mmCIF file of C-alpha atoms in Angstrom:
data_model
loop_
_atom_site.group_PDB
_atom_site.id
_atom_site.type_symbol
_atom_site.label_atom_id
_atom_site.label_comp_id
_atom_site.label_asym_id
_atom_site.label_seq_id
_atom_site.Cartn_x
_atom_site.Cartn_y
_atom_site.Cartn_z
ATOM 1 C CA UNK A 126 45.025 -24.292 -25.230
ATOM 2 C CA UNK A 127 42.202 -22.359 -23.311
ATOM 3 C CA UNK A 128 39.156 -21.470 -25.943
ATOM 4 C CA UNK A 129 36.305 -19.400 -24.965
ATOM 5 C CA UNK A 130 33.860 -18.432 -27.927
ATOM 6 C CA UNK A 131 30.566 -16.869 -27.185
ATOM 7 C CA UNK A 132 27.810 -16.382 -29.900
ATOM 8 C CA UNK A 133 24.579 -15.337 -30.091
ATOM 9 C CA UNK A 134 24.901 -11.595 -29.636
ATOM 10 C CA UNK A 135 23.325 -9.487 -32.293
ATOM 11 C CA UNK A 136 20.823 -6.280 -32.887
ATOM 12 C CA UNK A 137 17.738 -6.363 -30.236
ATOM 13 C CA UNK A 138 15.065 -3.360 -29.484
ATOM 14 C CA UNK A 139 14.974 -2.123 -26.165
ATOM 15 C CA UNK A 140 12.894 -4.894 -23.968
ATOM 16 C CA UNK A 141 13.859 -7.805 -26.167
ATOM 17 C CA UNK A 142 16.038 -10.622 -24.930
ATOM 18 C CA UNK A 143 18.985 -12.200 -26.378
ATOM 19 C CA UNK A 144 20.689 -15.784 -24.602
ATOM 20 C CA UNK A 145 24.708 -15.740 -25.219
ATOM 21 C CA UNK A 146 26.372 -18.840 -24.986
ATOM 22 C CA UNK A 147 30.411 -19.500 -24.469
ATOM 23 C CA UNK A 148 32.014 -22.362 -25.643
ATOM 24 C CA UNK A 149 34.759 -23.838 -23.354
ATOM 25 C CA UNK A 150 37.493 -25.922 -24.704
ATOM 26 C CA UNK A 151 41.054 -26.633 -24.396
ATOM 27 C CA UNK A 152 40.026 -27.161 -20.182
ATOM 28 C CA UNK A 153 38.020 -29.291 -17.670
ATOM 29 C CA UNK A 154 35.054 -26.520 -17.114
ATOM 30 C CA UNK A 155 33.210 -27.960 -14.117
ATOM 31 C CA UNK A 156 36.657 -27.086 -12.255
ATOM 32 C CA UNK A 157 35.858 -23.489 -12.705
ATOM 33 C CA UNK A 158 33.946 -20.425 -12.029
ATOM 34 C CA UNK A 159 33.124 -18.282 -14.571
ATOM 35 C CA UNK A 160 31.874 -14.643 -15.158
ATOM 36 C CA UNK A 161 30.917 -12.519 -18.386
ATOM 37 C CA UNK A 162 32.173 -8.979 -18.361
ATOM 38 C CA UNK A 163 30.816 -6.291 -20.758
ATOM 39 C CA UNK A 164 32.583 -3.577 -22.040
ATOM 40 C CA UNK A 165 30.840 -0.764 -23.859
ATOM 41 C CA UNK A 166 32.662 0.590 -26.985
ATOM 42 C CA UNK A 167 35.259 2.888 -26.128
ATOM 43 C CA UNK A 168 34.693 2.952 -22.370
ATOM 44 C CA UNK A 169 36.131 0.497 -19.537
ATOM 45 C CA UNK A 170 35.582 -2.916 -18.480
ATOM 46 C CA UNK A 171 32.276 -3.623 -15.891
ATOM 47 C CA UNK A 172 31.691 -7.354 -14.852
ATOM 48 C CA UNK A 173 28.257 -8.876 -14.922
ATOM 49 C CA UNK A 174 27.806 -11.810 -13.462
ATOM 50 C CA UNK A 175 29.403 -15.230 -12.139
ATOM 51 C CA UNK A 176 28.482 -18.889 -11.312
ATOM 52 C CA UNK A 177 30.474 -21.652 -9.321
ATOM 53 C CA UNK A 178 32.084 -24.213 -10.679
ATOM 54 C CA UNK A 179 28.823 -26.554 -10.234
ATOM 55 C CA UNK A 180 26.240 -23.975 -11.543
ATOM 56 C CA UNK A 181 25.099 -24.128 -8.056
ATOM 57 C CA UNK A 182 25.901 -20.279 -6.993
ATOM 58 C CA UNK A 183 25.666 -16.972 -9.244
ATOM 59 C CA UNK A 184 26.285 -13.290 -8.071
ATOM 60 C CA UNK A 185 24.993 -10.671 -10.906
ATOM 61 C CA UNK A 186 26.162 -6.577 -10.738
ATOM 62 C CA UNK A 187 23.466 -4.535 -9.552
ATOM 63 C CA UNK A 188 22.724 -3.048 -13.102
ATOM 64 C CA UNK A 189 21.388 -6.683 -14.484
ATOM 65 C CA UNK A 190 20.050 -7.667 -10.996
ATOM 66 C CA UNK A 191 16.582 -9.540 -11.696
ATOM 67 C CA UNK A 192 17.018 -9.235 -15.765
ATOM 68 C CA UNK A 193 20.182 -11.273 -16.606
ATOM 69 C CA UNK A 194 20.285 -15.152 -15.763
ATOM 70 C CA UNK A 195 23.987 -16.744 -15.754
ATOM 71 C CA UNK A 196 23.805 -20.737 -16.194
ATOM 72 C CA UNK A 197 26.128 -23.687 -17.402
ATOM 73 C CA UNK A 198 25.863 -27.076 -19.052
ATOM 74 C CA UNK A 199 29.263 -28.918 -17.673
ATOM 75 C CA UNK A 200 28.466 -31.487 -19.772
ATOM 76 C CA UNK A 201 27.786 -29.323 -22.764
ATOM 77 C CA UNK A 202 31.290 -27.439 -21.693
ATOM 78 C CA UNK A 203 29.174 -24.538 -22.118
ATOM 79 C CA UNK A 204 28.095 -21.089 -19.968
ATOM 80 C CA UNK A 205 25.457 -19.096 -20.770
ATOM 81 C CA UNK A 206 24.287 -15.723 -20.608
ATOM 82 C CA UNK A 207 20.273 -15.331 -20.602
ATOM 83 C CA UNK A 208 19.486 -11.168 -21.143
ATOM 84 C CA UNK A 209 15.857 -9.640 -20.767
ATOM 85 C CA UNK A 210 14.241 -6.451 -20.751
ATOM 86 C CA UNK A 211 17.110 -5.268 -22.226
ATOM 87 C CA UNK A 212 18.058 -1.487 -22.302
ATOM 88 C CA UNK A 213 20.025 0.559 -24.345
ATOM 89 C CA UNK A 214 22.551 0.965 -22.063
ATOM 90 C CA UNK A 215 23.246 -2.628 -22.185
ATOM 91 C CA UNK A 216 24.892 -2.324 -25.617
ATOM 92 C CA UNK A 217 28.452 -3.714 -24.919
ATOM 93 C CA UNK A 218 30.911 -6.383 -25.955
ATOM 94 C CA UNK A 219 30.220 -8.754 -23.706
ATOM 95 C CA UNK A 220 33.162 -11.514 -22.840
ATOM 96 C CA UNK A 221 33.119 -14.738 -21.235
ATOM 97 C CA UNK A 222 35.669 -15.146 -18.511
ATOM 98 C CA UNK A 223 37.473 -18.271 -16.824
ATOM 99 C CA UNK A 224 38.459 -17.231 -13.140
ATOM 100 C CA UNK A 225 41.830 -18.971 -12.122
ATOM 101 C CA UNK A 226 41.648 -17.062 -8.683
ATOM 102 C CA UNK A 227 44.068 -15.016 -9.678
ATOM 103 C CA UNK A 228 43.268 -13.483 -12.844
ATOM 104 C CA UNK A 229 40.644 -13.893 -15.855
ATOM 105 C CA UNK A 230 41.427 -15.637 -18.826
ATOM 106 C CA UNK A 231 39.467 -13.853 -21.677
ATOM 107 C CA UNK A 232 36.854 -14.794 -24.738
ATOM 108 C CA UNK A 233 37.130 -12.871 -28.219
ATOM 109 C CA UNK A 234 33.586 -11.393 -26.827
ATOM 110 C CA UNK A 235 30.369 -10.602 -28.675
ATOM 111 C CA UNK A 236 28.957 -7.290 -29.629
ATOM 112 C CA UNK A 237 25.427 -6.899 -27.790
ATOM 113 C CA UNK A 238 23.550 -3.315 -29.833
ATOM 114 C CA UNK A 239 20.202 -2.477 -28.292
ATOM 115 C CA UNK A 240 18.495 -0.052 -30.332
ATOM 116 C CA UNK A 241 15.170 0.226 -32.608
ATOM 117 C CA UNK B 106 32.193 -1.877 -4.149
ATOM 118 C CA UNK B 107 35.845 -1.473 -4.165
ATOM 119 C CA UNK B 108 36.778 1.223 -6.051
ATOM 120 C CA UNK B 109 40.280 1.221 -8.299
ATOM 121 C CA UNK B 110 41.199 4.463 -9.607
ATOM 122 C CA UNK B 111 44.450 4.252 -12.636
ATOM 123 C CA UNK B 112 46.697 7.210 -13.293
ATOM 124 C CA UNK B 113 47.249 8.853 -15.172
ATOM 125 C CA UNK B 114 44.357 8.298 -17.929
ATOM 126 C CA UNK B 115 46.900 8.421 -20.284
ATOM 127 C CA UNK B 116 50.496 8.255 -21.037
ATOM 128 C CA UNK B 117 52.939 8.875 -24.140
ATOM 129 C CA UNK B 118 56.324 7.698 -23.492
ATOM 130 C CA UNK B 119 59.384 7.161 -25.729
ATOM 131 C CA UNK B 120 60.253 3.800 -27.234
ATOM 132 C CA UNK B 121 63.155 2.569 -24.918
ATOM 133 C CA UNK B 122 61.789 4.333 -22.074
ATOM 134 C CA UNK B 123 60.207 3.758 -19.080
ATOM 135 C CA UNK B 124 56.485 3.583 -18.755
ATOM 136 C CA UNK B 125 55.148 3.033 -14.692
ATOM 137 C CA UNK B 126 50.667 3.212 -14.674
ATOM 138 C CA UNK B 127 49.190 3.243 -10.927
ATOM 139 C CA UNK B 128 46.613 1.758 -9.637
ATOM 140 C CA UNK B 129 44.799 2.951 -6.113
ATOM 141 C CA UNK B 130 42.007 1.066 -4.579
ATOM 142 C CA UNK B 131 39.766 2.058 -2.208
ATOM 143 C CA UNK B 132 40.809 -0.541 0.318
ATOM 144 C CA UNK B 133 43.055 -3.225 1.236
ATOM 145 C CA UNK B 134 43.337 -5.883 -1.385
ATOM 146 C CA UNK B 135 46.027 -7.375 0.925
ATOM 147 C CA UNK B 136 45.252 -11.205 2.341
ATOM 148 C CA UNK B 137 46.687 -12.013 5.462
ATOM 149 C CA UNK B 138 45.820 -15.775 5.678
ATOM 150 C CA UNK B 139 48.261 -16.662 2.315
ATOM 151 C CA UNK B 140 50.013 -12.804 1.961
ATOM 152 C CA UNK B 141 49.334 -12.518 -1.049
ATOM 153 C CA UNK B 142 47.579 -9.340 -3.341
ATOM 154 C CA UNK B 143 44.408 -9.770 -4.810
ATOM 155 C CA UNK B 144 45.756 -7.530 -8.413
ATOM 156 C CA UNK B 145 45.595 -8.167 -11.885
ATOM 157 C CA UNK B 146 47.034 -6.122 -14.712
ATOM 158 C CA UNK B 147 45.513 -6.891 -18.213
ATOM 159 C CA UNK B 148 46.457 -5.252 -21.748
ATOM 160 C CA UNK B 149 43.807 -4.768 -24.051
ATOM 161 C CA UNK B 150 44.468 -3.782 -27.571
ATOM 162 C CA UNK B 151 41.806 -2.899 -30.250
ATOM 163 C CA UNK B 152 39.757 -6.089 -31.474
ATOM 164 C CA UNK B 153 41.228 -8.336 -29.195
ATOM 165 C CA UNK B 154 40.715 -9.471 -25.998
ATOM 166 C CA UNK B 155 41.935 -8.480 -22.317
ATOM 167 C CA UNK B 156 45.298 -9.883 -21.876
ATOM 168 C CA UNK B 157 46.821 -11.376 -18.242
ATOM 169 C CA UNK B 158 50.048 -9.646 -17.737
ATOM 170 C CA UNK B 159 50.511 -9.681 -13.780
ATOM 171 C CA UNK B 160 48.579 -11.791 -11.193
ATOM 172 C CA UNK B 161 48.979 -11.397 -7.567
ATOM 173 C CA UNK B 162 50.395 -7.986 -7.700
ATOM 174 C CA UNK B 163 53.928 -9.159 -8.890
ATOM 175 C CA UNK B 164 53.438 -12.325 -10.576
ATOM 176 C CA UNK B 165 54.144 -12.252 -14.185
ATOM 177 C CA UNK B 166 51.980 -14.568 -16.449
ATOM 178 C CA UNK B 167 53.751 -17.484 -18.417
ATOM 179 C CA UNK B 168 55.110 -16.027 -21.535
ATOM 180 C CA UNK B 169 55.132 -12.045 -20.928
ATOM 181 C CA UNK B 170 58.022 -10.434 -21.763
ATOM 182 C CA UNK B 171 59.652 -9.473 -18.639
ATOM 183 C CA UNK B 172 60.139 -5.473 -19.221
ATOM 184 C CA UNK B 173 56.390 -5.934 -17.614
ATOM 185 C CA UNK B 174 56.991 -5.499 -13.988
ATOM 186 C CA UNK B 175 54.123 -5.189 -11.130
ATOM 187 C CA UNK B 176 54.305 -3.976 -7.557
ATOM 188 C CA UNK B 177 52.774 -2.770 -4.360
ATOM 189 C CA UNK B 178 50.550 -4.018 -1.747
ATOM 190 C CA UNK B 179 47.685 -3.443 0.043
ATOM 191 C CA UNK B 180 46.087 -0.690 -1.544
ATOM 192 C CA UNK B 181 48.615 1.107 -3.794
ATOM 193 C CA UNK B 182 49.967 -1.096 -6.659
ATOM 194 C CA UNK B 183 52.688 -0.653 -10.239
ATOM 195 C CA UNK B 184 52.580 -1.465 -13.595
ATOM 196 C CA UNK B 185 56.211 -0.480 -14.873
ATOM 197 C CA UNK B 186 57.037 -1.332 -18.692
ATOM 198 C CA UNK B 187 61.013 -0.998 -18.387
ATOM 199 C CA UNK B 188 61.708 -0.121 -22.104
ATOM 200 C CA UNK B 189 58.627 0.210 -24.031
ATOM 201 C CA UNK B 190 58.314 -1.328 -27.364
ATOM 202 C CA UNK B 191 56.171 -0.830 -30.319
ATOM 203 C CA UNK B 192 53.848 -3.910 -29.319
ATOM 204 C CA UNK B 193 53.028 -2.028 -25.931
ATOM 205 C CA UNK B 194 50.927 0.551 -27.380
ATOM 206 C CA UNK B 195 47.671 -0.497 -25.786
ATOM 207 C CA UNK B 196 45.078 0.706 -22.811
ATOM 208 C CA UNK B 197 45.698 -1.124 -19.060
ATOM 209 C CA UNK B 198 43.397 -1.871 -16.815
ATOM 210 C CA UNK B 199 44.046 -3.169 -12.994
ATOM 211 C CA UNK B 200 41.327 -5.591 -11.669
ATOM 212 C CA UNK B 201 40.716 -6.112 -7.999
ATOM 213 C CA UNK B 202 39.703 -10.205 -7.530
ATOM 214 C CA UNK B 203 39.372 -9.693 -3.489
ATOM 215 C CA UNK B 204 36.202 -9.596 -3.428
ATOM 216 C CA UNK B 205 32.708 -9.737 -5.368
ATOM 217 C CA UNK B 206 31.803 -7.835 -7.541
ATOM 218 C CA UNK B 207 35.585 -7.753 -9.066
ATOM 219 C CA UNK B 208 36.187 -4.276 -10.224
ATOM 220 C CA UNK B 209 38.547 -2.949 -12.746
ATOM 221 C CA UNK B 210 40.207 0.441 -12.818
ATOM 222 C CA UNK B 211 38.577 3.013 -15.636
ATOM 223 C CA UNK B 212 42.073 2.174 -17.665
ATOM 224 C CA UNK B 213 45.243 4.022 -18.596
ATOM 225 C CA UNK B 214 45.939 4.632 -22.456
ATOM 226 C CA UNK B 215 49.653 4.394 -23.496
ATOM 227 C CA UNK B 216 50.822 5.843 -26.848
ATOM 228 C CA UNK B 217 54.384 6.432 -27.748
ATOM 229 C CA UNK B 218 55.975 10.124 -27.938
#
């Protein structure tokens, strides 16, 4: 059975940084892409960001452009989700996602609250 | 960015009856080289995650019931529930995979009458 279960989302003040991390199981992760897609409570779903299969290419949504980091440990059967100079309106849920190509197969998600 | 655009916003249909959500995008998510559709349909329900109903416009995923029905091509695509059940109370979202960044439509809400 596909698992993905990220952690590490919590309460940060605006400009602090947060690193989210998705476990992979149940799957051979290097054969995949992946993405994380945010949704903020109560409104629709935006995606974020996404890296090949070997970690080697990432495309981010213009929003996070230059302040979000997407990376992967294959070995660790892990993505990750590094988040700086975070801004309020960066408070989501934020979900790891497993591209088949056609279709995402979805994490429970972690709640990300920026605020002072 | 391609744009996908659901309507309506929200629906309230009887249980039994037919429920049909649209989903427009702003261009072709058609591929000529393998003819297929570049559409998902997901249902989300509160304090769970994004579900994969429909893949490739039409294809149902492995284990939906099959009153959930998708259809259309190119740029105008159907969610149809045939008889809608209790379970199906939920919001639906369409997701475009042609192309980066994916998008997702703003979502339909569907409530029985």
């Amino acid at each position: 059975e596909v698992q993905l279960v990220e952690s590490g989302g919590g309460l940060v003040p605006p400009g602090g940084s947060l690193r989210l991390s998705c476990a992979a199981s149940g799957f051979t992760l290097s054969l995949y892409w992946m993405h994380w897609v945010r949704q903020v409570p109560g409104k629709g779903l935006l995606w974020v960001s996404r890296i090949n299969s070997d970690g080697m290419t990432t495309d981010y949504a213009d929003s996070v452009k230059g302040r979000f980091t997407i990376s992967r440990d294959n070995a660790k059967n892990t993505v990750y989700l590094q988040m700086n100079s975070l801004r309020a309106d960066d408070t989501a849920v934020y979900y790891c996602v497993r591209s088949r190509g056609s279709g995402f197969d979805w994490g429970q998600g972690t709640l990300v609250t920026v605020s002072s | 960015d391609i744009a996908l655009t659901q309507f309506p916003d929200s629906l309230a249909v009887s249980l039994g009856e037919r429920a049909t959500i649209n989903c427009k995008s702003g261009q072709s998510l058609f591929y000529s080289s393998n003819n297929r559709n570049y559409l998902a349909w997901y249902q989300h329900k509160p304090g769970q995650p994004p579900k994969l109903l429909i893949y490739w416009a039409s294809t149902r995923e492995f284990g939906v019931p099959d009153r959930f029905s998708g259809s259309g091509s190119g740029t105008d695509f159907t969610l149809t529930i045939s008889s809608l059940q209790p379970e199906d109370v939920a919001v639906y979202y369409c997701h475009q995979y042609y192309t980066t960044p994916d998008t997702f439509g703003q979502g339909t809400r569907l409530e029985i009458k």
